């Protein structure tokens, strides 16, 4: 077990549901109901992952028969003190994917969470301004979902100035 996992388990018991190493980077999978507690702990001492470098989402539509959840968020964290990196993964659900917003922990998540909401449809509870950021406001659907229809969308533009 890694030091990060041991410390997280001690501070937030039962929150870590998996751990592995991926291309030399530590990856923790945490329970979504304890996610904010874990993130707050990771940000503070002794680990001090003070920087959220990126936040991504993946759609596992083709593997629903293997895993009951569909959308998985990945938070890429960096400790400026130690230089260590950590990826935290959380399953968001399938039918109505939803997680707690990490904007109160890392303000840089604001734009990244809006992007995930717009393109994947994952709702982030308690986000300060969860709205579309890439697609037009009246756009239906979420284009990065694997079941989104490809092709045949009319281009919506005008050459009028």
C-alpha positions as a printed NumPy array, in Angstrom:
array([[  0.   ,   0.   ,   0.   ],
       [  1.122,   3.544,  -0.721],
       [  1.652,   6.214,   1.894],
       [ -1.213,   8.26 ,   0.44 ],
       [ -3.646,   5.355,   0.716],
       [ -2.598,   4.605,   4.298],
       [ -3.023,   8.236,   5.339],
       [ -6.385,   8.621,   3.557],
       [ -7.699,   5.377,   5.083],
       [ -6.636,   6.521,   8.541],
       [ -8.267,   9.95 ,   8.137],
       [-11.408,   8.869,   6.23 ],
       [-11.985,   5.172,   7.004],
       [-13.65 ,   3.122,   4.282],
       [-13.244,   5.782,   1.612],
       [-10.65 ,   4.072,  -0.596],
       [-12.16 ,   1.315,  -2.738],
       [ -9.103,   0.586,  -4.873],
       [ -5.513,   1.475,  -5.57 ],
       [ -3.071,   0.764,  -8.35 ],
       [ -0.102,   2.149, -10.209],
       [ -0.614,   3.359, -13.765],
       [  2.463,   4.273, -15.793],
       [  4.341,   5.158, -12.623],
       [  1.56 ,   7.304, -11.158],
       [ -0.364,   6.343,  -8.035],
       [ -4.118,   6.012,  -8.573],
       [ -6.682,   5.936,  -5.755],
       [-10.301,   5.013,  -6.381],
       [-12.581,   6.502,  -3.749],
       [-16.212,   6.108,  -2.761],
       [-18.293,   8.992,  -4.135],
       [-20.123,   9.472,  -0.83 ],
       [-16.795,  10.257,   0.903],
       [-15.135,  12.058,  -2.009],
       [-15.165,  15.608,  -0.606],
       [-13.763,  14.453,   2.741],
       [-10.933,  12.701,   0.896],
       [-10.229,  15.703,  -1.334],
       [-10.077,  18.087,   1.63 ],
       [ -7.7  ,  15.725,   3.42 ],
       [ -5.475,  15.374,   0.342],
       [ -5.234,  19.164,  -0.032],
       [ -4.044,  19.749,   3.516],
       [ -0.999,  18.547,   5.424],
       [  0.695,  16.105,   5.499],
       [  0.168,  15.285,   1.8  ],
       [ -0.446,  18.863,   0.549],
       [ -1.837,  18.167,  -2.906],
       [ -2.563,  21.853,  -3.314],
       [ -2.804,  21.892,  -7.104],
       [ -5.577,  20.377,  -9.185],
       [ -3.814,  20.027, -12.554],
       [ -6.734,  18.607, -14.49 ],
       [-10.071,  16.936, -14.166],
       [-11.367,  14.517, -16.784],
       [-14.276,  12.194, -17.377],
       [-14.534,   8.887, -19.218],
       [-17.67 ,   7.193, -20.55 ],
       [-17.653,   3.4  , -20.14 ],
       [-20.853,   2.895, -22.133],
       [-19.605,  -0.286, -23.826],
       [-18.791,  -1.984, -20.511],
       [-22.07 ,  -1.486, -18.634],
       [-22.538,  -5.27 , -18.482],
       [-19.184,  -5.581, -16.645],
       [-19.539,  -2.57 , -14.353],
       [-22.855,  -1.033, -13.222],
       [-21.562,   2.542, -13.405],
       [-20.895,   4.417, -16.612],
       [-19.04 ,   7.67 , -15.969],
       [-15.76 ,   7.92 , -14.069],
       [-14.127,  11.193, -13.109],
       [-10.37 ,  11.478, -12.668],
       [ -8.758,  14.263, -10.663],
       [ -5.028,  14.816, -11.298],
       [ -3.341,  16.312,  -8.238],
       [  0.147,  17.679,  -7.609],
       [  1.951,  18.337,  -4.357],
       [  4.248,  21.334,  -4.773],
       [  6.107,  20.414,  -1.583],
       [  7.074,  16.871,  -2.533],
       [  6.574,  17.027,  -6.297],
       [  4.464,  13.879,  -6.177],
       [  1.449,  13.331,  -8.397],
       [ -1.739,  11.484,  -7.547],
       [ -4.769,  10.563,  -9.609],
       [ -8.057,  10.176,  -7.753],
       [-10.87 ,   8.367,  -9.563],
       [-14.536,   8.427,  -8.624],
       [-17.473,   6.694, -10.324],
       [-20.308,   9.155, -10.986],
       [-23.103,   6.737, -11.873],
       [-24.913,   5.679, -15.031],
       [-28.467,   6.975, -15.467],
       [-28.163,  10.386, -13.81 ],
       [-24.442,  10.815, -13.144],
       [-23.745,  13.198, -10.292],
       [-20.893,  14.055,  -7.948],
       [-20.143,  16.749,  -5.424],
       [-18.267,  19.751,  -6.833],
       [-14.644,  20.164,  -5.738],
       [-14.669,  23.929,  -6.432],
       [-14.713,  24.657,  -2.658],
       [-11.465,  22.67 ,  -2.379],
       [ -9.71 ,  23.774,  -5.602],
       [-11.154,  26.842,  -7.321],
       [ -9.458,  25.801, -10.583],
       [-12.124,  23.089, -10.887],
       [-14.753,  25.692, -11.824],
       [-14.143,  25.716, -15.578],
       [-13.153,  22.031, -15.724],
       [-16.368,  20.882, -14.032],
       [-18.47 ,  23.058, -16.335],
       [-16.717,  21.448, -19.291],
       [-17.484,  17.93 , -18.003],
       [-21.106,  18.898, -17.346],
       [-21.516,  20.336, -20.83 ],
       [-19.847,  17.553, -22.804],
       [-20.663,  14.47 , -20.673],
       [-23.731,  15.525, -18.682],
       [-22.277,  14.75 , -15.256],
       [-23.969,  17.049, -12.724],
       [-21.797,  18.606, -10.013],
       [-23.75 ,  19.394,  -6.853],
       [-23.015,  22.736,  -5.189],
       [-21.112,  24.098,  -8.184],
       [-21.271,  27.925,  -8.121],
       [-22.319,  28.295, -11.788],
       [-23.021,  24.98 , -13.506],
       [-24.011,  25.864, -17.056],
       [-22.978,  25.116, -20.618],
       [-19.599,  26.487, -21.546],
       [-18.739,  24.899, -24.924],
       [-22.034,  24.141, -26.649],
       [-24.868,  26.595, -27.427],
       [-27.31 ,  27.029, -24.542],
       [-30.166,  25.383, -26.465],
       [-28.084,  22.344, -27.529],
       [-29.682,  19.   , -26.708],
       [-27.513,  16.176, -25.453],
       [-23.877,  15.835, -24.504],
       [-21.532,  15.265, -27.462],
       [-18.773,  13.286, -25.709],
       [-21.125,  10.554, -24.552],
       [-20.526,   7.346, -26.459],
       [-24.22 ,   6.943, -27.278],
       [-24.444,  10.427, -28.804],
       [-25.424,  10.213, -32.504],
       [-22.504,  10.852, -34.828],
       [-22.808,  12.815, -38.024],
       [-25.803,  14.408, -39.62 ],
       [-25.81 ,  17.448, -37.351],
       [-26.511,  20.617, -39.318],
       [-23.873,  23.312, -38.969],
       [-25.305,  26.266, -37.102],
       [-23.639,  29.462, -38.265],
       [-24.339,  32.62 , -40.144],
       [-22.123,  34.749, -42.297],
       [-24.123,  37.86 , -41.391],
       [-22.146,  40.341, -39.335]])
